[in-house]
Amino acid sequence: MISIKGLSKVFRTKDQDVHAVSDLEATIDSGEIFGVIGYSGAGKSTFIRLLNRLEDPSGGTINIDDREISSLSKGDLRLARQDMGMIFQHFNLLWSRTVEDNIAFPLEIAGVSKEERKERVDELVELVGLGGRGTSYPSQLSGGQKQRVGIARALANRPKVLLCDEATSALDPETTDSILDLLVDINAKLGLTIVLITHEMHVIRKICHRVAVMEDGKIVEEGDVLDVFLRPKQKVTKRFVDQVMGDPDRESSLSLIKEEYPLGEVAQFHFVGERTHQALISEVSRKFQVDVNVLHGKITQTQKGAYGTLIVHLEGEKEEIERALTYVRETSVEVEVALDV
């Protein structure tokens, strides 16, 4: 669906050249929700603006449905942008227009007839959950409702791709979840490809199928969300995963346990999918002569399934502990032993 090769963007200032995006490569499949995460200055917002040519690339190519966006003329680009909707962090609504008129605006620009506009606007108002608010003005809406208007407006021309630039970062957590649920619903109903920029791993965890991690203008890690949660390779990725799975009291708690139980082994189990719901600890206690003390545990849900971690202290004969850990590994649960405490 979207193929990006060698993409770069250099901002030239009086004093220096700033490489916002450097030799970026990515493939985004049709119908998936693809997340791009990075800290401020990583280049992620520049990247998404390059996709619809709000910024012109300094080099490289962007192909969407076999059309090279990076080389289109202004006239052809205007037509191509009708296939790409965009949602902004601060809504970018027209404050003098009603909800219905805001949604209708891109249809007016596209030359759609008044009758067709009304039919499409009514359909979108219902789709985004704003029934009864069509004649309201943006100043009369909550932040979440404003973003719903922004989403409806972005969908007006029936785009194939929806670009979201920090679409939830100005919203409170509860409203954020409702907007994310809406995006998942839209993705399922319309088969829309969604490219989502964020600095919050919670957003990635909740709705994305795959994720790319950006740092210094480059993608430093990419993969299925569940795989990235399970096996983060880069330091920056581990910091993001800790936003969701981290425990600030982990180290001190483990140290106290080691002092109280100096014998045995401290291990971390990684559960995926169905294993997160099975009574593995009870099985180990019944099958082997070991005492199992649960220190920490957490389960989180991603679009590709559940992922959980459990840190335990096993006490018993060394040989029996090894047998128990071997059994755990054979159940497809990953085991990490000799944790630093």
Coordinates of C-alpha atoms in Angstrom, one line a residue:
M1 CA 0.0 0.0 0.0
I2 CA 2.6 2.6 1.1
S3 CA 6.3 2.1 0.2
I4 CA 8.9 4.6 1.4
K5 CA 12.5 4.4 0.2
G6 CA 15.5 6.6 1.1
L7 CA 13.2 9.4 2.4
S8 CA 15.0 12.4 3.8
K9 CA 14.2 16.0 4.7
V10 CA 16.8 18.7 5.4
F11 CA 15.8 22.1 6.7
R12 CA 18.4 24.6 5.8
T13 CA 18.9 27.5 8.1
K14 CA 21.4 30.4 8.1
D15 CA 23.7 28.5 10.5
Q16 CA 23.3 24.8 9.8
D17 CA 21.4 22.1 8.0
V18 CA 18.9 20.2 10.2
H19 CA 18.3 16.6 9.1
A20 CA 14.8 16.0 10.3
V21 CA 14.4 12.7 8.4
S22 CA 17.3 10.7 7.2
D23 CA 17.3 7.9 4.6
L24 CA 14.0 6.4 6.0
E25 CA 12.7 3.1 4.7
A26 CA 9.2 1.6 5.5
T27 CA 6.4 -0.4 4.1
I28 CA 2.9 0.0 5.4
D29 CA 0.3 -2.6 4.4
S30 CA -3.2 -1.9 3.2
G31 CA -5.8 -1.8 5.9
E32 CA -3.4 -1.9 8.9
I33 CA -3.0 0.6 11.7
F34 CA 0.7 1.5 11.6
G35 CA 2.1 3.5 14.6
V36 CA 5.2 5.7 14.5
I37 CA 6.5 6.6 18.0
G38 CA 9.3 8.8 19.1
Y39 CA 10.3 11.5 21.5
S40 CA 10.2 15.2 20.6
G41 CA 12.6 16.0 17.9
A42 CA 12.7 12.4 16.5
G43 CA 11.3 13.5 13.2
K44 CA 8.0 11.7 13.3
S45 CA 5.8 14.8 12.6
T46 CA 8.0 15.7 9.7
F47 CA 7.7 12.2 8.4
I48 CA 3.9 12.2 8.4
R49 CA 3.8 15.6 6.7
L50 CA 6.1 14.2 4.0
L51 CA 3.5 11.5 3.3
N52 CA 1.0 14.0 1.9
R53 CA 3.5 16.5 0.7
L54 CA 2.7 19.2 3.3
E55 CA 6.5 19.1 3.4
D56 CA 8.4 18.4 0.2
P57 CA 11.1 15.7 0.6
S58 CA 14.8 16.5 0.1
G59 CA 15.3 13.0 -1.3
G60 CA 13.8 9.5 -1.6
T61 CA 10.4 8.3 -2.8
I62 CA 6.9 7.8 -1.4
N63 CA 4.6 5.4 -3.3
I64 CA 1.0 5.0 -2.3
D65 CA -1.0 2.5 -4.4
D66 CA 1.8 2.5 -7.0
R67 CA 1.6 6.3 -7.4
E68 CA 4.8 8.2 -6.6
I69 CA 3.6 11.0 -4.4
S70 CA 7.0 12.6 -4.1
S71 CA 7.1 13.6 -7.7
L72 CA 3.6 14.7 -8.4
S73 CA 2.8 18.2 -9.9
K74 CA 0.7 20.6 -7.8
G75 CA -2.4 19.8 -9.8
D76 CA -2.0 16.0 -9.5
L77 CA -1.1 16.4 -5.8
R78 CA -4.4 18.1 -5.1
L79 CA -6.2 15.1 -6.5
A80 CA -4.0 12.6 -4.7
R81 CA -4.6 14.3 -1.4
Q82 CA -8.3 13.4 -1.7
D83 CA -7.2 9.9 -1.0
M84 CA -5.4 11.0 2.2
G85 CA -7.3 12.4 5.2
M86 CA -5.4 14.0 8.0
I87 CA -6.2 14.5 11.7
F88 CA -4.3 17.2 13.7
Q89 CA -3.4 17.5 17.3
H90 CA -5.2 20.8 17.8
F91 CA -8.2 19.9 15.6
N92 CA -7.7 22.8 13.0
L93 CA -11.5 23.4 12.8
L94 CA -13.1 26.5 11.2
W95 CA -14.5 28.2 14.2
S96 CA -17.1 30.2 12.3
R97 CA -18.6 27.1 10.8
T98 CA -20.9 24.5 12.3
V99 CA -20.0 20.9 12.8
E100 CA -21.8 20.0 9.5
D101 CA -20.2 22.8 7.6
N102 CA -16.7 21.8 8.9
I103 CA -17.2 18.3 7.7
A104 CA -18.6 19.5 4.3
F105 CA -15.7 21.9 3.7
P106 CA -13.4 19.4 1.8
L107 CA -16.5 18.2 -0.2
E108 CA -17.1 21.8 -1.3
I109 CA -13.5 22.1 -2.4
A110 CA -13.8 18.9 -4.4
G111 CA -16.9 20.2 -6.2
V112 CA -19.4 17.8 -4.7
S113 CA -23.1 18.8 -5.2
K114 CA -25.1 20.2 -2.3
E115 CA -27.4 17.2 -2.1
E116 CA -24.4 14.7 -2.1
R117 CA -22.6 16.8 0.5
K118 CA -25.6 16.7 2.9
E119 CA -26.0 13.0 2.5
R120 CA -22.3 12.4 3.2
V121 CA -22.2 14.8 6.1
D122 CA -25.2 13.1 7.8
E123 CA -23.6 9.7 7.3
L124 CA -20.3 10.9 8.9
V125 CA -22.0 12.7 11.8
E126 CA -23.5 9.4 12.8
L127 CA -20.3 7.4 12.1
V128 CA -18.3 9.5 14.6
G129 CA -21.0 9.6 17.3
L130 CA -22.1 13.3 16.9
G131 CA -25.7 12.7 16.3
G132 CA -27.7 15.8 17.3
R133 CA -24.6 18.1 17.3
G134 CA -24.5 18.9 13.6
T135 CA -25.6 22.6 14.0
S136 CA -23.2 23.2 17.0
Y137 CA -20.1 25.4 16.7
P138 CA -16.6 24.2 17.7
S139 CA -16.7 26.5 20.8
Q140 CA -19.7 24.5 22.0
L141 CA -17.9 21.2 21.9
S142 CA -15.6 19.3 24.2
G143 CA -12.1 18.4 23.1
G144 CA -13.1 14.9 22.2
Q145 CA -16.1 16.1 20.2
K146 CA -13.9 18.5 18.3
Q147 CA -11.5 15.7 17.4
R148 CA -14.5 13.6 16.2
V149 CA -15.4 16.5 13.9
G150 CA -11.8 16.5 12.7
I151 CA -12.0 12.7 12.0
A152 CA -15.3 13.1 10.1
R153 CA -13.9 15.9 8.0
A154 CA -10.8 13.8 7.2
L155 CA -13.1 11.0 6.0
A156 CA -15.3 13.2 3.9
N157 CA -13.7 12.4 0.5
R158 CA -13.6 8.6 1.3
P159 CA -9.8 8.5 1.6
K160 CA -7.8 5.3 1.4
V161 CA -5.3 6.5 4.0
L162 CA -5.9 8.4 7.3
L163 CA -2.9 10.2 8.7
C164 CA -3.0 11.1 12.5
D165 CA -0.5 13.6 13.9
E166 CA -0.6 13.3 17.7
A167 CA -4.4 13.1 17.4
T168 CA -5.0 12.3 21.1
S169 CA -2.2 14.2 22.9
A170 CA -4.4 17.2 23.7
L171 CA -7.1 15.0 25.2
D172 CA -7.5 13.5 28.7
P173 CA -7.0 9.8 29.2
E174 CA -10.7 8.8 29.1
T175 CA -11.4 10.9 26.0
T176 CA -8.2 9.5 24.4
D177 CA -9.5 6.0 24.8
S178 CA -12.9 6.9 23.2
I179 CA -11.1 8.4 20.2
L180 CA -8.8 5.4 19.9
D181 CA -11.9 3.1 20.0
L182 CA -13.4 5.2 17.2
L183 CA -10.3 4.8 15.0
V184 CA -10.3 1.0 15.5
D185 CA -14.0 1.0 14.6
I186 CA -13.4 3.1 11.5
N187 CA -10.4 0.8 10.5
A188 CA -12.6 -2.3 10.8
K189 CA -15.7 -0.8 9.0
L190 CA -14.0 1.0 6.2
G191 CA -10.8 -1.1 5.7
L192 CA -8.9 2.2 6.0
T193 CA -5.1 2.3 6.3
I194 CA -4.2 4.4 9.3
V195 CA -0.8 5.9 10.0
L196 CA -0.6 7.2 13.5
I197 CA 2.1 9.4 15.0
T198 CA 2.4 9.5 18.8
H199 CA 4.8 9.8 21.7
E200 CA 2.6 7.5 24.0
M201 CA 3.1 3.8 24.0
H202 CA -0.4 3.4 25.4
V203 CA -1.7 4.5 22.1
I204 CA 0.5 2.1 20.2
R205 CA -0.5 -0.8 22.5
K206 CA -4.2 -0.1 22.3
I207 CA -4.8 0.1 18.5
C208 CA -1.7 -0.5 16.3
H209 CA -0.9 -3.7 14.4
R210 CA 2.7 -2.7 13.7
V211 CA 5.0 0.0 15.1
A212 CA 8.1 1.9 14.0
V213 CA 10.3 3.6 16.6
M214 CA 12.0 6.8 15.4
E215 CA 15.1 8.5 16.8
D216 CA 17.2 11.2 15.2
G217 CA 15.2 11.1 12.0
K218 CA 15.5 7.4 11.5
I219 CA 13.5 4.3 12.1
V220 CA 15.6 2.4 14.6
E221 CA 13.2 -0.5 15.3
E222 CA 10.1 -1.9 13.6
G223 CA 7.8 -4.8 13.9
D224 CA 4.5 -6.3 15.1
V225 CA 3.4 -4.5 18.3
L226 CA 3.4 -7.7 20.3
D227 CA 6.9 -8.6 19.2
V228 CA 8.2 -5.2 20.1
F229 CA 6.7 -5.4 23.5
L230 CA 8.1 -8.8 24.0
R231 CA 11.6 -8.2 22.7
P232 CA 12.5 -4.5 22.5
K233 CA 16.0 -4.2 21.1
Q234 CA 16.9 -0.5 21.2
K235 CA 17.3 1.5 24.4
V236 CA 14.7 4.1 23.3
T237 CA 12.2 1.2 22.6
K238 CA 12.7 -0.2 26.0
R239 CA 11.9 3.2 27.5
F240 CA 8.7 3.3 25.6
V241 CA 7.7 -0.2 26.6
D242 CA 8.3 0.7 30.2
Q243 CA 5.7 3.4 29.9
V244 CA 3.1 0.6 29.8
M245 CA 4.8 -2.4 31.4
G246 CA 7.3 -0.7 33.7
D247 CA 7.1 -0.7 37.5
P248 CA 8.9 2.0 39.4
D249 CA 9.1 -0.1 42.5
R250 CA 10.5 -3.2 40.8
E251 CA 14.1 -2.8 41.7
S252 CA 13.6 -2.0 45.4
S253 CA 11.1 -4.8 45.7
L254 CA 13.4 -7.4 44.2
S255 CA 16.2 -6.3 46.4
L256 CA 14.1 -6.7 49.5
I257 CA 13.0 -10.2 48.4
K258 CA 16.6 -11.2 47.8
E259 CA 17.4 -10.2 51.3
E260 CA 14.5 -12.1 52.7
Y261 CA 15.0 -15.1 50.4
P262 CA 18.7 -15.4 49.7
L263 CA 18.4 -18.9 48.4
G264 CA 16.8 -20.0 45.1
E265 CA 16.3 -18.2 41.8
V266 CA 14.6 -15.0 40.7
A267 CA 13.1 -15.4 37.2
Q268 CA 10.8 -13.4 34.9
F269 CA 8.2 -15.2 32.8
H270 CA 6.9 -13.7 29.6
F271 CA 3.4 -14.9 28.6
V272 CA 1.8 -14.4 25.2
G273 CA -1.7 -15.1 24.0
E274 CA -3.6 -17.9 25.7
R275 CA -0.9 -18.7 28.2
T276 CA -1.7 -15.4 30.0
H277 CA -5.0 -17.0 31.2
Q278 CA -3.6 -20.3 32.3
A279 CA -2.7 -21.3 35.9
L280 CA 1.0 -22.0 35.2
I281 CA 2.2 -21.2 38.7
S282 CA -0.2 -23.7 40.3
E283 CA 0.9 -26.3 37.8
V284 CA 4.6 -25.8 38.7
S285 CA 3.9 -26.0 42.4
R286 CA 2.0 -29.3 42.0
K287 CA 4.5 -30.9 39.7
F288 CA 7.8 -29.9 41.3
Q289 CA 9.2 -29.7 44.9
V290 CA 9.7 -25.9 44.7
D291 CA 8.1 -23.0 46.5
V292 CA 7.1 -20.2 44.1
N293 CA 6.7 -16.6 45.5
V294 CA 5.1 -14.2 43.0
L295 CA 6.8 -10.8 43.3
H296 CA 5.4 -8.7 40.4
G297 CA 2.9 -9.3 37.6
K298 CA 1.2 -7.5 34.9
I299 CA -0.9 -8.3 31.8
T300 CA -1.7 -5.9 29.0
Q301 CA -3.7 -6.2 25.8
T302 CA -2.5 -5.4 22.2
Q303 CA -4.3 -5.7 18.9
K304 CA -2.3 -8.9 18.3
G305 CA -3.1 -10.5 21.7
A306 CA -2.3 -10.4 25.4
Y307 CA 1.2 -10.0 26.8
G308 CA 2.1 -10.5 30.4
T309 CA 5.1 -10.6 32.6
L310 CA 5.5 -12.3 36.0
I311 CA 8.5 -12.1 38.3
V312 CA 8.8 -15.0 40.7
H313 CA 11.2 -16.3 43.3
L314 CA 11.7 -20.1 43.2
E315 CA 13.1 -21.8 46.3
G316 CA 14.1 -25.5 46.5
E317 CA 16.9 -27.8 45.4
K318 CA 18.8 -26.4 42.5
E319 CA 18.2 -29.4 40.3
E320 CA 14.4 -29.2 41.0
I321 CA 14.3 -25.5 40.2
E322 CA 16.1 -26.2 36.9
R323 CA 13.5 -28.9 36.1
A324 CA 10.7 -26.5 36.9
L325 CA 12.1 -23.8 34.7
T326 CA 12.6 -26.3 31.8
Y327 CA 8.9 -27.3 32.2
V328 CA 7.9 -23.6 32.0
R329 CA 10.0 -23.1 28.8
E330 CA 8.3 -26.1 27.2
T331 CA 4.9 -24.4 27.6
S332 CA 6.1 -21.7 25.2
V333 CA 6.6 -19.2 28.1
E334 CA 9.8 -17.3 27.8
V335 CA 12.0 -17.4 30.9
E336 CA 14.6 -14.9 31.9
V337 CA 16.7 -15.9 35.0
A338 CA 19.4 -14.4 37.1
L339 CA 17.7 -11.0 37.1
D340 CA 19.8 -8.1 38.4
V341 CA 18.5 -7.1 41.8

